[in-house]
């Protein structure tokens, strides 16, 4: 029926309904041998030429310590999830070991970086950051945060960051260079 009451029969439309497929949960984390596709490092303004990719900790401070995190998620980058997978949800959880209460945001990195080479000055041995500490919004990292959280005063807790939208973008073909944690206040 249209807006004046005339009616007509449309041509046949075929609708295919796919069977329910079970949801799969994949947990990505570095194994004891360090062989899973995970990269993490922190950049130190106090040590601008030093690499901290081998550190057991990711130090985080307003202006002088910047953590970087990357997981190889999809098979084309060495991860366990099939390329073009339908992503329902994705959470990045970071362990908080201190008792400070701060607000932080997670921003996708625009530049590729190397865990064993990244420093305050450079993303790798052949590529410099646009600003020290991967600090150039729009050049080193995406200016709009993927997620923002208020980290509680308590220590020794896992903090979840919802990264669903960004991982969906990775699944659709956007480059995955991981994230930069940004100190907002506290």
PDB file of C-alpha atoms in Angstrom:
ATOM      1  CA  UNK A   1       0.000   0.000   0.000  1.00  0.00           C
ATOM      2  CA  UNK A   2       1.256   3.481  -0.725  1.00  0.00           C
ATOM      3  CA  UNK A   3       0.384   6.769   0.995  1.00  0.00           C
ATOM      4  CA  UNK A   4      -2.861   7.224  -0.998  1.00  0.00           C
ATOM      5  CA  UNK A   5      -4.152   3.652  -0.570  1.00  0.00           C
ATOM      6  CA  UNK A   6      -3.140   2.115  -3.922  1.00  0.00           C
ATOM      7  CA  UNK A   7      -1.862  -1.432  -3.649  1.00  0.00           C
ATOM      8  CA  UNK A   8       0.234  -3.808  -5.735  1.00  0.00           C
ATOM      9  CA  UNK A   9       1.957  -7.162  -5.304  1.00  0.00           C
ATOM     10  CA  UNK A  10       5.722  -6.984  -5.443  1.00  0.00           C
ATOM     11  CA  UNK A  11       7.982  -9.532  -7.059  1.00  0.00           C
ATOM     12  CA  UNK A  12       9.161 -12.430  -4.927  1.00  0.00           C
ATOM     13  CA  UNK A  13      12.100 -11.702  -2.650  1.00  0.00           C
ATOM     14  CA  UNK A  14      14.229 -14.601  -1.442  1.00  0.00           C
ATOM     15  CA  UNK A  15      15.608 -14.374   2.080  1.00  0.00           C
ATOM     16  CA  UNK A  16      18.302 -16.804   3.171  1.00  0.00           C
ATOM     17  CA  UNK A  17      18.673 -17.394   6.892  1.00  0.00           C
ATOM     18  CA  UNK A  18      22.019 -18.783   7.945  1.00  0.00           C
ATOM     19  CA  UNK A  19      22.049 -21.402  10.648  1.00  0.00           C
ATOM     20  CA  UNK A  20      23.131 -20.326  14.087  1.00  0.00           C
ATOM     21  CA  UNK A  21      26.871 -20.532  14.388  1.00  0.00           C
ATOM     22  CA  UNK A  22      28.360 -20.868  17.845  1.00  0.00           C
ATOM     23  CA  UNK A  23      30.198 -17.877  19.234  1.00  0.00           C
ATOM     24  CA  UNK A  24      33.872 -18.468  19.801  1.00  0.00           C
ATOM     25  CA  UNK A  25      35.904 -16.728  22.455  1.00  0.00           C
ATOM     26  CA  UNK A  26      39.598 -16.292  21.745  1.00  0.00           C
ATOM     27  CA  UNK A  27      41.980 -15.140  24.450  1.00  0.00           C
ATOM     28  CA  UNK A  28      45.194 -13.530  23.256  1.00  0.00           C
ATOM     29  CA  UNK A  29      48.112 -13.288  25.639  1.00  0.00           C
ATOM     30  CA  UNK A  30      51.837 -13.761  25.535  1.00  0.00           C
ATOM     31  CA  UNK A  31      52.816 -17.319  26.435  1.00  0.00           C
ATOM     32  CA  UNK A  32      55.757 -18.238  28.678  1.00  0.00           C
ATOM     33  CA  UNK A  33      58.074 -18.556  25.676  1.00  0.00           C
ATOM     34  CA  UNK A  34      56.978 -15.160  24.343  1.00  0.00           C
ATOM     35  CA  UNK A  35      55.932 -16.696  21.038  1.00  0.00           C
ATOM     36  CA  UNK A  36      52.360 -15.438  20.753  1.00  0.00           C
ATOM     37  CA  UNK A  37      51.992 -12.347  18.533  1.00  0.00           C
ATOM     38  CA  UNK A  38      51.984  -9.787  21.304  1.00  0.00           C
ATOM     39  CA  UNK A  39      54.040  -6.626  21.493  1.00  0.00           C
ATOM     40  CA  UNK A  40      54.215  -4.299  24.447  1.00  0.00           C
ATOM     41  CA  UNK A  41      56.671  -1.638  25.469  1.00  0.00           C
ATOM     42  CA  UNK A  42      56.690   1.597  27.345  1.00  0.00           C
ATOM     43  CA  UNK A  43      58.339   4.764  26.146  1.00  0.00           C
ATOM     44  CA  UNK A  44      60.286   6.738  28.743  1.00  0.00           C
ATOM     45  CA  UNK A  45      60.823  10.482  28.586  1.00  0.00           C
ATOM     46  CA  UNK A  46      63.488   9.999  31.271  1.00  0.00           C
ATOM     47  CA  UNK A  47      65.414   7.624  28.992  1.00  0.00           C
ATOM     48  CA  UNK A  48      64.625   8.886  25.474  1.00  0.00           C
ATOM     49  CA  UNK A  49      67.045   6.569  23.666  1.00  0.00           C
ATOM     50  CA  UNK A  50      66.339   3.385  25.640  1.00  0.00           C
ATOM     51  CA  UNK A  51      64.026   0.583  24.586  1.00  0.00           C
ATOM     52  CA  UNK A  52      61.793  -1.020  27.212  1.00  0.00           C
ATOM     53  CA  UNK A  53      60.200  -3.708  25.077  1.00  0.00           C
ATOM     54  CA  UNK A  54      61.671  -6.454  27.236  1.00  0.00           C
ATOM     55  CA  UNK A  55      60.293  -5.089  30.503  1.00  0.00           C
ATOM     56  CA  UNK A  56      57.879  -7.127  32.611  1.00  0.00           C
ATOM     57  CA  UNK A  57      56.000  -3.905  33.442  1.00  0.00           C
ATOM     58  CA  UNK A  58      54.321  -1.188  31.415  1.00  0.00           C
ATOM     59  CA  UNK A  59      55.011   1.998  33.330  1.00  0.00           C
ATOM     60  CA  UNK A  60      52.399   4.722  32.930  1.00  0.00           C
ATOM     61  CA  UNK A  61      52.645   8.347  34.000  1.00  0.00           C
ATOM     62  CA  UNK A  62      51.087  11.571  32.770  1.00  0.00           C
ATOM     63  CA  UNK A  63      53.905  12.830  30.551  1.00  0.00           C
ATOM     64  CA  UNK A  64      56.949  10.612  30.978  1.00  0.00           C
ATOM     65  CA  UNK A  65      55.864   6.980  30.576  1.00  0.00           C
ATOM     66  CA  UNK A  66      53.725   5.896  27.623  1.00  0.00           C
ATOM     67  CA  UNK A  67      52.623   2.241  27.265  1.00  0.00           C
ATOM     68  CA  UNK A  68      52.138   0.681  23.817  1.00  0.00           C
ATOM     69  CA  UNK A  69      50.260  -2.606  23.300  1.00  0.00           C
ATOM     70  CA  UNK A  70      49.610  -4.708  20.189  1.00  0.00           C
ATOM     71  CA  UNK A  71      48.153  -8.160  19.562  1.00  0.00           C
ATOM     72  CA  UNK A  72      48.284 -10.023  16.263  1.00  0.00           C
ATOM     73  CA  UNK A  73      44.580 -10.786  16.122  1.00  0.00           C
ATOM     74  CA  UNK A  74      43.790 -11.999  12.611  1.00  0.00           C
ATOM     75  CA  UNK A  75      45.408 -14.824  10.639  1.00  0.00           C
ATOM     76  CA  UNK A  76      46.865 -12.451   8.008  1.00  0.00           C
ATOM     77  CA  UNK A  77      48.981 -10.876  10.782  1.00  0.00           C
ATOM     78  CA  UNK A  78      49.836 -14.158  12.507  1.00  0.00           C
ATOM     79  CA  UNK A  79      46.906 -14.256  14.931  1.00  0.00           C
ATOM     80  CA  UNK A  80      44.390 -17.006  15.675  1.00  0.00           C
ATOM     81  CA  UNK A  81      41.179 -15.277  14.467  1.00  0.00           C
ATOM     82  CA  UNK A  82      40.174 -15.863  10.818  1.00  0.00           C
ATOM     83  CA  UNK A  83      40.409 -12.817   8.549  1.00  0.00           C
ATOM     84  CA  UNK A  84      37.064 -11.046   8.060  1.00  0.00           C
ATOM     85  CA  UNK A  85      35.622 -12.736  11.166  1.00  0.00           C
ATOM     86  CA  UNK A  86      32.466 -11.175  12.554  1.00  0.00           C
ATOM     87  CA  UNK A  87      33.464  -9.566  15.830  1.00  0.00           C
ATOM     88  CA  UNK A  88      30.738  -9.395  18.467  1.00  0.00           C
ATOM     89  CA  UNK A  89      32.886  -7.926  21.232  1.00  0.00           C
ATOM     90  CA  UNK A  90      36.531  -7.355  22.093  1.00  0.00           C
ATOM     91  CA  UNK A  91      38.052  -6.379  25.414  1.00  0.00           C
ATOM     92  CA  UNK A  92      41.636  -5.461  26.191  1.00  0.00           C
ATOM     93  CA  UNK A  93      42.370  -5.995  29.892  1.00  0.00           C
ATOM     94  CA  UNK A  94      45.400  -4.445  31.548  1.00  0.00           C
ATOM     95  CA  UNK A  95      46.623  -5.339  35.017  1.00  0.00           C
ATOM     96  CA  UNK A  96      46.911  -2.340  37.334  1.00  0.00           C
ATOM     97  CA  UNK A  97      49.498  -2.818  40.059  1.00  0.00           C
ATOM     98  CA  UNK A  98      49.493   0.610  41.722  1.00  0.00           C
ATOM     99  CA  UNK A  99      47.003   2.403  43.946  1.00  0.00           C
ATOM    100  CA  UNK A 100      46.638   5.626  42.010  1.00  0.00           C
ATOM    101  CA  UNK A 101      43.253   6.751  40.744  1.00  0.00           C
ATOM    102  CA  UNK A 102      43.431   8.159  37.220  1.00  0.00           C
ATOM    103  CA  UNK A 103      41.412   8.611  34.065  1.00  0.00           C
ATOM    104  CA  UNK A 104      43.012   7.082  30.988  1.00  0.00           C
ATOM    105  CA  UNK A 105      42.057   6.519  27.377  1.00  0.00           C
ATOM    106  CA  UNK A 106      43.157   4.012  24.794  1.00  0.00           C
ATOM    107  CA  UNK A 107      44.004   5.320  21.315  1.00  0.00           C
ATOM    108  CA  UNK A 108      44.778   3.299  18.191  1.00  0.00           C
ATOM    109  CA  UNK A 109      48.278   3.849  16.879  1.00  0.00           C
ATOM    110  CA  UNK A 110      48.655   5.137  13.322  1.00  0.00           C
ATOM    111  CA  UNK A 111      52.344   4.275  12.968  1.00  0.00           C
ATOM    112  CA  UNK A 112      53.861   0.819  12.941  1.00  0.00           C
ATOM    113  CA  UNK A 113      56.318   0.272  15.795  1.00  0.00           C
ATOM    114  CA  UNK A 114      58.737  -2.429  16.860  1.00  0.00           C
ATOM    115  CA  UNK A 115      58.658  -3.802  20.406  1.00  0.00           C
ATOM    116  CA  UNK A 116      62.431  -4.304  20.526  1.00  0.00           C
ATOM    117  CA  UNK A 117      63.317  -0.947  18.918  1.00  0.00           C
ATOM    118  CA  UNK A 118      60.718   1.638  20.022  1.00  0.00           C
ATOM    119  CA  UNK A 119      61.990   4.507  22.158  1.00  0.00           C
ATOM    120  CA  UNK A 120      60.712   7.925  23.210  1.00  0.00           C
ATOM    121  CA  UNK A 121      62.122   9.299  19.939  1.00  0.00           C
ATOM    122  CA  UNK A 122      61.453   6.545  17.417  1.00  0.00           C
ATOM    123  CA  UNK A 123      58.846   3.916  16.586  1.00  0.00           C
ATOM    124  CA  UNK A 124      61.522   1.637  15.111  1.00  0.00           C
ATOM    125  CA  UNK A 125      65.111   1.890  13.921  1.00  0.00           C
ATOM    126  CA  UNK A 126      63.878   3.279  10.596  1.00  0.00           C
ATOM    127  CA  UNK A 127      60.845   5.352  11.646  1.00  0.00           C
ATOM    128  CA  UNK A 128      60.657   8.305  14.064  1.00  0.00           C
ATOM    129  CA  UNK A 129      57.579   9.379  15.989  1.00  0.00           C
ATOM    130  CA  UNK A 130      56.115  12.673  14.801  1.00  0.00           C
ATOM    131  CA  UNK A 131      56.304  13.912  18.395  1.00  0.00           C
ATOM    132  CA  UNK A 132      58.306  12.505  21.291  1.00  0.00           C
ATOM    133  CA  UNK A 133      56.621   9.679  23.165  1.00  0.00           C
ATOM    134  CA  UNK A 134      54.294   8.860  20.228  1.00  0.00           C
ATOM    135  CA  UNK A 135      52.600  12.098  21.203  1.00  0.00           C
ATOM    136  CA  UNK A 136      51.266  13.542  17.931  1.00  0.00           C
ATOM    137  CA  UNK A 137      47.482  13.183  17.853  1.00  0.00           C
ATOM    138  CA  UNK A 138      46.384  12.460  14.302  1.00  0.00           C
ATOM    139  CA  UNK A 139      49.911  11.448  13.214  1.00  0.00           C
ATOM    140  CA  UNK A 140      51.236   8.959  15.776  1.00  0.00           C
ATOM    141  CA  UNK A 141      47.864   7.959  17.232  1.00  0.00           C
ATOM    142  CA  UNK A 142      44.154   8.470  16.472  1.00  0.00           C
ATOM    143  CA  UNK A 143      43.014  11.586  18.319  1.00  0.00           C
ATOM    144  CA  UNK A 144      39.593  10.210  19.263  1.00  0.00           C
ATOM    145  CA  UNK A 145      39.878   7.569  21.963  1.00  0.00           C
ATOM    146  CA  UNK A 146      38.612   4.059  21.337  1.00  0.00           C
ATOM    147  CA  UNK A 147      37.641   3.920  25.004  1.00  0.00           C
ATOM    148  CA  UNK A 148      38.158   5.827  28.220  1.00  0.00           C
ATOM    149  CA  UNK A 149      38.127   4.442  31.757  1.00  0.00           C
ATOM    150  CA  UNK A 150      38.445   5.651  35.301  1.00  0.00           C
ATOM    151  CA  UNK A 151      41.053   3.459  36.936  1.00  0.00           C
ATOM    152  CA  UNK A 152      40.124   2.918  40.593  1.00  0.00           C
ATOM    153  CA  UNK A 153      42.329   3.710  43.588  1.00  0.00           C
ATOM    154  CA  UNK A 154      42.785   0.007  44.377  1.00  0.00           C
ATOM    155  CA  UNK A 155      45.818  -1.927  43.179  1.00  0.00           C
ATOM    156  CA  UNK A 156      46.209  -5.417  41.725  1.00  0.00           C
ATOM    157  CA  UNK A 157      43.076  -5.442  39.567  1.00  0.00           C
ATOM    158  CA  UNK A 158      42.377  -6.120  35.902  1.00  0.00           C
ATOM    159  CA  UNK A 159      41.004  -3.085  34.053  1.00  0.00           C
ATOM    160  CA  UNK A 160      38.864  -3.850  30.974  1.00  0.00           C
ATOM    161  CA  UNK A 161      38.918  -1.572  27.925  1.00  0.00           C
ATOM    162  CA  UNK A 162      36.164  -2.113  25.346  1.00  0.00           C
ATOM    163  CA  UNK A 163      37.959  -2.187  21.976  1.00  0.00           C
ATOM    164  CA  UNK A 164      35.118  -3.767  19.988  1.00  0.00           C
ATOM    165  CA  UNK A 165      34.762  -1.015  17.395  1.00  0.00           C
ATOM    166  CA  UNK A 166      38.482  -0.840  16.650  1.00  0.00           C
ATOM    167  CA  UNK A 167      38.834  -4.627  16.351  1.00  0.00           C
ATOM    168  CA  UNK A 168      35.854  -4.592  13.958  1.00  0.00           C
ATOM    169  CA  UNK A 169      37.784  -2.017  11.919  1.00  0.00           C
ATOM    170  CA  UNK A 170      40.866  -4.276  11.965  1.00  0.00           C
ATOM    171  CA  UNK A 171      38.656  -7.160  10.770  1.00  0.00           C
ATOM    172  CA  UNK A 172      37.426  -4.981   7.895  1.00  0.00           C
ATOM    173  CA  UNK A 173      41.002  -4.288   6.759  1.00  0.00           C
ATOM    174  CA  UNK A 174      42.243  -1.267   8.748  1.00  0.00           C
ATOM    175  CA  UNK A 175      45.891  -1.676   9.753  1.00  0.00           C
ATOM    176  CA  UNK A 176      46.485  -2.976  13.269  1.00  0.00           C
ATOM    177  CA  UNK A 177      49.335  -1.111  14.959  1.00  0.00           C
ATOM    178  CA  UNK A 178      47.907  -1.597  18.439  1.00  0.00           C
ATOM    179  CA  UNK A 179      47.175   1.091  21.022  1.00  0.00           C
ATOM    180  CA  UNK A 180      48.734   3.864  23.046  1.00  0.00           C
ATOM    181  CA  UNK A 181      47.511   4.430  26.590  1.00  0.00           C
ATOM    182  CA  UNK A 182      46.981   8.136  27.248  1.00  0.00           C
ATOM    183  CA  UNK A 183      46.920   9.732  30.693  1.00  0.00           C
ATOM    184  CA  UNK A 184      43.979  12.140  30.955  1.00  0.00           C
ATOM    185  CA  UNK A 185      43.823  13.200  34.632  1.00  0.00           C
ATOM    186  CA  UNK A 186      44.353  12.058  38.201  1.00  0.00           C
TER     187      UNK A 186
END
